[in-house]
mmCIF file of C-alpha atoms and ligand atoms in Angstrom:
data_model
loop_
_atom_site.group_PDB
_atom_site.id
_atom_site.type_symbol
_atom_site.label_atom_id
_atom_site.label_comp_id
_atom_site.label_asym_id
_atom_site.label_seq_id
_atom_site.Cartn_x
_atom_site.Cartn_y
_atom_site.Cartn_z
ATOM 1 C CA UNK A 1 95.203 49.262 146.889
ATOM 2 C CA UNK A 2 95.390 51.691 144.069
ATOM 3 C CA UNK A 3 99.037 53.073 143.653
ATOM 4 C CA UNK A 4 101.205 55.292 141.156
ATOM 5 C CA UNK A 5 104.685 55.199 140.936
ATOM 6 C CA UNK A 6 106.429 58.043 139.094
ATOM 7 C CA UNK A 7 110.122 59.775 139.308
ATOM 8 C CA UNK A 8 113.133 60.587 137.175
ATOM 9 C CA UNK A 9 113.587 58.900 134.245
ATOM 10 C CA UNK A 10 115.666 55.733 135.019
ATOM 11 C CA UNK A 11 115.219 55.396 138.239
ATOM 12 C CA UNK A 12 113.708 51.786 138.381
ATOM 13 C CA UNK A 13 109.850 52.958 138.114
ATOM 14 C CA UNK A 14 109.102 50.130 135.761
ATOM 15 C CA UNK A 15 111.095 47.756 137.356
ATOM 16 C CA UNK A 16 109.243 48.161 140.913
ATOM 17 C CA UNK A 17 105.890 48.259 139.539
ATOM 18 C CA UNK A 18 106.612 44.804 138.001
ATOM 19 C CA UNK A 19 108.154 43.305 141.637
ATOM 20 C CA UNK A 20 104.407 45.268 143.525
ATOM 21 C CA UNK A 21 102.522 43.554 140.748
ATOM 22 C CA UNK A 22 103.562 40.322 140.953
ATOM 23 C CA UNK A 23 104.313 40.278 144.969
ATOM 24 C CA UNK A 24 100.466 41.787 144.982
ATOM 25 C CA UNK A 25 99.233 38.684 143.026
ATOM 26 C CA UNK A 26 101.571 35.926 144.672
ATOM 27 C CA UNK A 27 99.780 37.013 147.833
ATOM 28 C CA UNK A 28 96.337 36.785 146.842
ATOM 29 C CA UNK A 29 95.094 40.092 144.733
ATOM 30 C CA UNK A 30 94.169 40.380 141.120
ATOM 31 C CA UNK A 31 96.311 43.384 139.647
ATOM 32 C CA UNK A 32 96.115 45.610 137.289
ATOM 33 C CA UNK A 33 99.330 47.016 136.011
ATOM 34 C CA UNK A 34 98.934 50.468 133.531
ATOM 35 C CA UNK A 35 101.790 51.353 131.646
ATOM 36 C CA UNK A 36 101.048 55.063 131.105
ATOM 37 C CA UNK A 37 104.718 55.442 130.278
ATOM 38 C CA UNK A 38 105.687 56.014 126.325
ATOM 39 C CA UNK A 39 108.699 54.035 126.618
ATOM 40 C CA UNK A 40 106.373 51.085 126.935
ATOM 41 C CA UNK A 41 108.125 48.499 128.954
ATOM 42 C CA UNK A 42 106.213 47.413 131.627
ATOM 43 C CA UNK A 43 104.966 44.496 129.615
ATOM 44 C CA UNK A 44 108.299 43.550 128.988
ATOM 45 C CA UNK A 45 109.333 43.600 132.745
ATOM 46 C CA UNK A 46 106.968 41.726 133.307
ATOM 47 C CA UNK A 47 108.043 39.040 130.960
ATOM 48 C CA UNK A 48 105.876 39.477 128.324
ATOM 49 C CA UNK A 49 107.333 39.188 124.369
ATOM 50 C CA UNK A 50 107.002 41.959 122.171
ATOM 51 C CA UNK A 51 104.002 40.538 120.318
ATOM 52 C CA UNK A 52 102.776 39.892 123.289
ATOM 53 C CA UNK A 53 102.127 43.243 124.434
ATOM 54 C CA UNK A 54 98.404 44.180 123.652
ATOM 55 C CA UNK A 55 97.687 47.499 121.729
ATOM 56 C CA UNK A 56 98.149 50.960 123.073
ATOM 57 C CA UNK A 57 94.915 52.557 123.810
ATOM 58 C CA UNK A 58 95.799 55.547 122.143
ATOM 59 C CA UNK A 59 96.691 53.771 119.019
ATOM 60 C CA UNK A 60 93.136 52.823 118.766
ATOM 61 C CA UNK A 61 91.456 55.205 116.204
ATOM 62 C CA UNK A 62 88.430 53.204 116.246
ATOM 63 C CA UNK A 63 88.165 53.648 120.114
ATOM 64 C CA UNK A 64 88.561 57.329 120.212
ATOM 65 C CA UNK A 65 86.146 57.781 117.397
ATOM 66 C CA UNK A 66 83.545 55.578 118.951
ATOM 67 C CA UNK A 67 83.376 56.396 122.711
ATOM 68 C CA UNK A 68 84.771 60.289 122.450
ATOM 69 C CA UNK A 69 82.831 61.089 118.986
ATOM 70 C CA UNK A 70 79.998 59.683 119.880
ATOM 71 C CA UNK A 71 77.018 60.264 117.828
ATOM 72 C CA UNK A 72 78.713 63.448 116.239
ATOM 73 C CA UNK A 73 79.664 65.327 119.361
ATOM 74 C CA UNK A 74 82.267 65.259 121.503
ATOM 75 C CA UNK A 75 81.903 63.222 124.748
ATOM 76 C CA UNK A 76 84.443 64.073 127.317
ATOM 77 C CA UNK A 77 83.094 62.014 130.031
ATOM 78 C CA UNK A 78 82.698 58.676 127.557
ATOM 79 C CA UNK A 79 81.775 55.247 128.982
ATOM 80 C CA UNK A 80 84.754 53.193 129.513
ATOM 81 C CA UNK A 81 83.578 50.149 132.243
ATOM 82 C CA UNK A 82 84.060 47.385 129.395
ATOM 83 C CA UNK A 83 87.634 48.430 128.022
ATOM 84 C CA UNK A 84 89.756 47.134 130.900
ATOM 85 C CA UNK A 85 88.614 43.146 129.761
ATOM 86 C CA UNK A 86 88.723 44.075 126.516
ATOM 87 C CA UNK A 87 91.899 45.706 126.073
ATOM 88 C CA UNK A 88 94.114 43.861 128.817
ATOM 89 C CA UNK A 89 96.448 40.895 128.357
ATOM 90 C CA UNK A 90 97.125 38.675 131.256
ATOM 91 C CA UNK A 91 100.316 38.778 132.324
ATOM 92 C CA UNK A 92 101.720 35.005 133.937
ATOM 93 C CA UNK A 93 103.447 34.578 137.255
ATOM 94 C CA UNK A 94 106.530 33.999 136.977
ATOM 95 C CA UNK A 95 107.490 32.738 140.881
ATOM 96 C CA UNK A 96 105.031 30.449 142.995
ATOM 97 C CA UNK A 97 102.250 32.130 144.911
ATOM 98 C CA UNK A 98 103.040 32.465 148.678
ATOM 99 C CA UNK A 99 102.168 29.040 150.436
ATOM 100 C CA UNK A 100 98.559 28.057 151.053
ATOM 101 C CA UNK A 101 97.403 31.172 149.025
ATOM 102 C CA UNK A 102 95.267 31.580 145.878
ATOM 103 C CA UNK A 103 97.189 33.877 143.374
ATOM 104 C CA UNK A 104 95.230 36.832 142.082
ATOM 105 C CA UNK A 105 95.413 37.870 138.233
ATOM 106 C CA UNK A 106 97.531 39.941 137.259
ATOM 107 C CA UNK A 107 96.636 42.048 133.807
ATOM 108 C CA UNK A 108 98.169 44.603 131.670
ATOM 109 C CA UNK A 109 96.794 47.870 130.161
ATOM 110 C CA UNK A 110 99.030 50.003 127.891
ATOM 111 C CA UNK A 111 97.919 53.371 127.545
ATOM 112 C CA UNK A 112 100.933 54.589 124.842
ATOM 113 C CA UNK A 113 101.615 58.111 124.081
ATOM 114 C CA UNK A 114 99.869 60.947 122.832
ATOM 115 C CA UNK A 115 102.351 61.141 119.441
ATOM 116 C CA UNK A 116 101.151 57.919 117.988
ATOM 117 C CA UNK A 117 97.205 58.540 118.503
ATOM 118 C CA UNK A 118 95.651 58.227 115.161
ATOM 119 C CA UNK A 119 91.719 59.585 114.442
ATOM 120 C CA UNK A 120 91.301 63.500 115.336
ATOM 121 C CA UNK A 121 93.375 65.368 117.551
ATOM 122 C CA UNK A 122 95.720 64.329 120.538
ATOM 123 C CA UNK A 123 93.306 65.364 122.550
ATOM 124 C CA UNK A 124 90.846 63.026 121.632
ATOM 125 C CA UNK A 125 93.068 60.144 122.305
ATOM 126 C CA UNK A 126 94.217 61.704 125.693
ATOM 127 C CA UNK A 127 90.280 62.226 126.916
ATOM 128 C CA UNK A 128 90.282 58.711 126.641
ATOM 129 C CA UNK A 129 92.929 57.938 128.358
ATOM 130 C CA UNK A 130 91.702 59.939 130.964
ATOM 131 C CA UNK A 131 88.779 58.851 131.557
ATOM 132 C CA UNK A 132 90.139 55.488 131.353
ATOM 133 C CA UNK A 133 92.494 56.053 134.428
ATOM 134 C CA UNK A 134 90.065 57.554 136.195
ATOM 135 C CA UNK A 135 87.531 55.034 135.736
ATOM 136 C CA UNK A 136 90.583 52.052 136.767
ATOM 137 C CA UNK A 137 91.508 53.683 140.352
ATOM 138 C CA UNK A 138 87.527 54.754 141.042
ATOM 139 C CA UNK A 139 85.361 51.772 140.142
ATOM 140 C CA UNK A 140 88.290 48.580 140.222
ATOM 141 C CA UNK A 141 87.944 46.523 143.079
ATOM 142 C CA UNK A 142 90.832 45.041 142.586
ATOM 143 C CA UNK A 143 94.549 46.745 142.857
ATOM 144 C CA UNK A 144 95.586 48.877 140.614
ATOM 145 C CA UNK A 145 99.498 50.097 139.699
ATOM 146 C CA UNK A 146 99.935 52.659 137.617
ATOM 147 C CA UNK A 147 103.527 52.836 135.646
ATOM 148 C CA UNK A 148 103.654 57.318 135.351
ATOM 149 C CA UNK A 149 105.765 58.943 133.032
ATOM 150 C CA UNK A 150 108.457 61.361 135.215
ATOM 151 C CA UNK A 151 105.902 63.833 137.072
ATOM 152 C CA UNK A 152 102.332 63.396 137.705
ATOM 153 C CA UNK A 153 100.344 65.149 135.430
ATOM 154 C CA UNK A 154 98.397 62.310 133.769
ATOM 155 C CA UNK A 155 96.825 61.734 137.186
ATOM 156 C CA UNK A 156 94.750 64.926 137.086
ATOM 157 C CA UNK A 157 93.249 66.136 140.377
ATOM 158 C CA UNK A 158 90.090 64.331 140.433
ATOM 159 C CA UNK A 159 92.255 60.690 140.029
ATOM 160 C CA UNK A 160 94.666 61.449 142.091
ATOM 161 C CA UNK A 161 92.481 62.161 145.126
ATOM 162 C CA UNK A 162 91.225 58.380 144.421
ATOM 163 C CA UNK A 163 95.002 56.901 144.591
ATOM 164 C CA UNK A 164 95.816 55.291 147.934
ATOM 165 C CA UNK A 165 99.160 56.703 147.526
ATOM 166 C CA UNK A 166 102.406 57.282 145.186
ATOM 167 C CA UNK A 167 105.601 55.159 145.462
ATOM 168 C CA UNK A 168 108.130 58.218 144.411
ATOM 169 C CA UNK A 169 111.374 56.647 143.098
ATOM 170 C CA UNK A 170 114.669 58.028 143.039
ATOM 171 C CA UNK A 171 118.830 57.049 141.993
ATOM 172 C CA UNK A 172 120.776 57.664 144.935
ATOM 173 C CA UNK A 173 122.233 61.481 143.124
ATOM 174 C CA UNK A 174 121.459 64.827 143.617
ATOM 175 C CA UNK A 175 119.367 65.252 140.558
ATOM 176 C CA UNK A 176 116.937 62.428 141.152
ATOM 177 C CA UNK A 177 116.212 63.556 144.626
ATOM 178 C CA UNK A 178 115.176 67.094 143.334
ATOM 179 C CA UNK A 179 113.362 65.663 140.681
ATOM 180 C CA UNK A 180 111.448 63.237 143.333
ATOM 181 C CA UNK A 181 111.004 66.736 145.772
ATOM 182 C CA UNK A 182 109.327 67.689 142.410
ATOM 183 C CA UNK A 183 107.290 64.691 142.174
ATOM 184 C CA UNK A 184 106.420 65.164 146.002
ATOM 185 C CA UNK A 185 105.291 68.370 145.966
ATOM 186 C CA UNK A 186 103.055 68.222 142.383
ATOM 187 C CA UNK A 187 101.590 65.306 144.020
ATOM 188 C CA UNK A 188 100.612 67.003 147.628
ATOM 189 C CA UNK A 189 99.024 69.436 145.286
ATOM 190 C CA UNK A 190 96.564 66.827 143.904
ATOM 191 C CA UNK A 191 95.931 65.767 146.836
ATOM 192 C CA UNK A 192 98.013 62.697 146.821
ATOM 193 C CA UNK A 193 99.326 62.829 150.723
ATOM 194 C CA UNK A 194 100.490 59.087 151.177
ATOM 195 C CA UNK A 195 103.563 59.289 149.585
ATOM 196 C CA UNK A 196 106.681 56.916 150.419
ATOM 197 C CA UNK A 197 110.350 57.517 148.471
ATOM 198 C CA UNK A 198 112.242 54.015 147.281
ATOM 199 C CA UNK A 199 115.930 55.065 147.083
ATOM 200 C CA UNK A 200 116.354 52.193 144.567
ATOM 201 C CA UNK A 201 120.521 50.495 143.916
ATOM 202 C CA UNK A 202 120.754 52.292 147.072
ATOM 203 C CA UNK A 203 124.966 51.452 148.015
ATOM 204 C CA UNK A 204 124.696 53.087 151.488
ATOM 205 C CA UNK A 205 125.341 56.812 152.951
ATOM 206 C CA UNK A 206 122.619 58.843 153.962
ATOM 207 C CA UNK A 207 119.622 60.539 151.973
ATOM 208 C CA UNK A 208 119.649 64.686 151.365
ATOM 209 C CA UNK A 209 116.849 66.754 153.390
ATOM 210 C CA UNK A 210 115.222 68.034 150.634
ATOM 211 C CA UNK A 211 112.167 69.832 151.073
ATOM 212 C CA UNK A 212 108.315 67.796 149.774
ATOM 213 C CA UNK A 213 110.540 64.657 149.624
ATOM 214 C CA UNK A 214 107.967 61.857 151.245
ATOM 215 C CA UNK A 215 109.206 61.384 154.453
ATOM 216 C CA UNK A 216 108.790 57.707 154.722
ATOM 217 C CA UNK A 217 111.713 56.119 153.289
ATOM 218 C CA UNK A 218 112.918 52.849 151.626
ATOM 219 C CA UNK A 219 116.381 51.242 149.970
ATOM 220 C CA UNK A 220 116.315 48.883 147.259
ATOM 221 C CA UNK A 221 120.087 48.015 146.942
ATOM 222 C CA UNK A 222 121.452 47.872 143.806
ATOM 223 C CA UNK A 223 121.086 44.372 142.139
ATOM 224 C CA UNK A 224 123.714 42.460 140.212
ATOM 225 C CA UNK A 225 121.505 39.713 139.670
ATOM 226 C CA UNK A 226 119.257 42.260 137.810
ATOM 227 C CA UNK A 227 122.176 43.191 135.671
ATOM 228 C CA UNK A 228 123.075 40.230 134.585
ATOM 229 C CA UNK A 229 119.453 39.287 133.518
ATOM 230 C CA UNK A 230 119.038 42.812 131.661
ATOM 231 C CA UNK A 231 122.158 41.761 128.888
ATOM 232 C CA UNK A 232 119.614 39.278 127.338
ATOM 233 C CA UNK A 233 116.125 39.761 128.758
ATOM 234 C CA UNK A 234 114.282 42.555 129.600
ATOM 235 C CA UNK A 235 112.469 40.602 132.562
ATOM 236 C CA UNK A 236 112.899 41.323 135.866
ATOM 237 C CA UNK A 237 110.920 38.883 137.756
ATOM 238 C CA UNK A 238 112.429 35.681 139.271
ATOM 239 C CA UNK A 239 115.898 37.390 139.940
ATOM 240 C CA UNK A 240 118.722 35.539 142.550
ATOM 241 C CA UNK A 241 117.892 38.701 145.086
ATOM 242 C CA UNK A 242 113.924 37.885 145.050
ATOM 243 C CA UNK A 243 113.318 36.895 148.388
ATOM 244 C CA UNK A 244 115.400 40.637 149.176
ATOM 245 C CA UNK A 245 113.111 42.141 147.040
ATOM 246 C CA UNK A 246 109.823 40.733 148.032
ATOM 247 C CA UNK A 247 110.485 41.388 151.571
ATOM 248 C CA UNK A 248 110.852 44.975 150.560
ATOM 249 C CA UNK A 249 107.487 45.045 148.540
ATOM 250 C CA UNK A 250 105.849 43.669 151.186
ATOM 251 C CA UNK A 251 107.332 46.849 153.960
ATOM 252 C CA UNK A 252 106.083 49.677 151.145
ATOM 253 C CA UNK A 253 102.829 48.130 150.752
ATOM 254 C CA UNK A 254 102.877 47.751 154.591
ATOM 255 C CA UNK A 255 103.388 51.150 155.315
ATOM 256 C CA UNK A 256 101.307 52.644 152.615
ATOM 257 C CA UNK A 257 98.387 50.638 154.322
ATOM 258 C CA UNK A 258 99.425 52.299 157.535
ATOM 259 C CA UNK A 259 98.920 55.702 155.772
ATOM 260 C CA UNK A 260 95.938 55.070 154.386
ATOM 261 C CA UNK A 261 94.279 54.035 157.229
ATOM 262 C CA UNK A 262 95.245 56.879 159.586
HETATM 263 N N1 LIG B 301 118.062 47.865 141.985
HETATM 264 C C1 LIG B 301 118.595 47.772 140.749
HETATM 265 N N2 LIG B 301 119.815 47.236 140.561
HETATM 266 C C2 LIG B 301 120.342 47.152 139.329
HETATM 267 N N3 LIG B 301 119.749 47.567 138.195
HETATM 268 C C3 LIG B 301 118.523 48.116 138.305
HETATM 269 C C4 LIG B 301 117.881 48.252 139.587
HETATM 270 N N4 LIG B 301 116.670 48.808 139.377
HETATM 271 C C5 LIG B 301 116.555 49.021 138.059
HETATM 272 N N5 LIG B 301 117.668 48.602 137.397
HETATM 273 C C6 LIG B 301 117.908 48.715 135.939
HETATM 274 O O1 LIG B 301 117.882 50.080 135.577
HETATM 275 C C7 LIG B 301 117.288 50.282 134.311
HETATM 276 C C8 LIG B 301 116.137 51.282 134.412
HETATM 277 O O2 LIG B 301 115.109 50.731 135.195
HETATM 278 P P1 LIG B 301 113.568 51.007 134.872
HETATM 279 O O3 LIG B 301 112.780 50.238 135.852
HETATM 280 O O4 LIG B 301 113.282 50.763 133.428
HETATM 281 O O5 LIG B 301 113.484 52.575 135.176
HETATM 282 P P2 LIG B 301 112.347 53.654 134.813
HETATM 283 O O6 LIG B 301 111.062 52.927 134.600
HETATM 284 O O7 LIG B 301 112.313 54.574 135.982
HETATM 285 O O8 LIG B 301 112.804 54.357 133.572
HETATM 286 C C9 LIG B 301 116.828 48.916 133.835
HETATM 287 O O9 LIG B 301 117.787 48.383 132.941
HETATM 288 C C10 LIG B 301 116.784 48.089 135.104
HETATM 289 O O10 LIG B 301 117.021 46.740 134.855
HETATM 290 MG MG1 LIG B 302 109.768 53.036 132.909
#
């Protein structure tokens, strides 16, 4: 299953991709999680140290000048099946796999920002990255989750048609709820029908009827276990409310499934 989960700054985007990651591998699936986020956390989430994070793509000059300079010219559709191994770190489980099943992988990708590309233009460095995301949700096998920045516009048309669906995430106010409408809509434009909205440290009352907001619906309460955890570590895995939050995991990627198949 290849999903994207985007929204409002803040909203617990990084956070859920790292609980579908590693409830995806506890039951079975290698996973790929792509930070294509600037603020760069999803390693962290996970539980990874700082210098244990693995290089931005776009960082990498000597990338951009090989595969979208090649031979003098510029190649906008460059050949990218070897970077996932090369430029991935493995990222550990941090709970036990569910019993009597083999865990998948689970493996990181940052994709950084377009600020910090060195060699040539920005462009360069984002042609890569697009084809890179592109090539992930087309030609993996295995699952992929991709980490967005707010809206969806790194997806482009042709990759989002290929995404099983988006996981649109949204604070329990006003503001994130238009800005998840937002997300809705862009994505229905791409293409991207399957769409399911995580009201995440949900505290109860009832959701506004907001037009393009993705009609199936989902609650992640508000976690003080998760608190607690974030005053000294940035990991978010292996919480006191786990079991609560697998169980949830499990009912997105449920219904998503449902989606997809119809
Ligand atoms: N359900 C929750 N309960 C309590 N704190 C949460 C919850 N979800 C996320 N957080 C906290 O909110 C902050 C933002 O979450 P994050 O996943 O980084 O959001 P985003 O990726 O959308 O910017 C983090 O400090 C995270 O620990
Ligand atoms: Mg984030």
């Amino acid at each position: 299953m290849k999903l994207a989960f985007a929204g409002k700054g803040g909203v617990g985007k990084t956070s859920i991709t790292s609980w579908m990651a590693d409830w995806m591998a506890r039951s079975g699936q290698n996973v790929w999680m792509i930070d294509a986020d600037t603020a760069l956390s999803l390693g962290q989430a996970s539980g990874l140290a700082a210098d244990e994070l693995p290089d931005p793509v776009s960082s990498r000059s000597d990338l951009v000048r090989e595969r979208i300079h090649e031979e003098g010219f510029l190649n906008l559709n460059p050949e990218v099946g070897d970077l996932p191994e090369e430029l991935a770190v493995e990222v550990p489980l941090y709970e036990e796999p569910f019993p009597g099943v083999d865990p998948g992988k689970k493996r990181l990708l940052v994709m950084g920002g377009l600020s910090n590309a060195g060699g040539g233009c920005a462009c360069d460095a984002n042609a890569l990255l697009k084809a890179l995301l592109a090539h992930m949700v087309m030609d993996s096998d295995d699952c992929v989750l991709v980490d967005l920045e707010a809206g969806v516009e790194h997806l482009g048309r042709g990759t989002a048609m290929h995404v099983d669906g988006i996981v649109v995430v949204s604070e329990p106010s006003m503001r994130s709820f238009q800005t998840a409408s937002e997300v809705g809509r862009m994505a229905f434009e791409l293409g991207l029908e399957n769409q399911v909205l995580v009201v995440n440290r949900y505290l109860g009352g009832t959701f506004p009827e907001l037009e393009h907001l993705p009609e199936e619906q989902f609650s992640m309460p508000h976690l003080p276990g998760l608190i607690e955890r974030q005053m000294s570590d940035g990991n978010v895995l292996n919480l006191p409310e786990s079991v609560e939050i697998d169980a949830k995991m499990e009912m997105i990627v449920r219904s998503l499934q449902k989606m997809t198949r119809a």
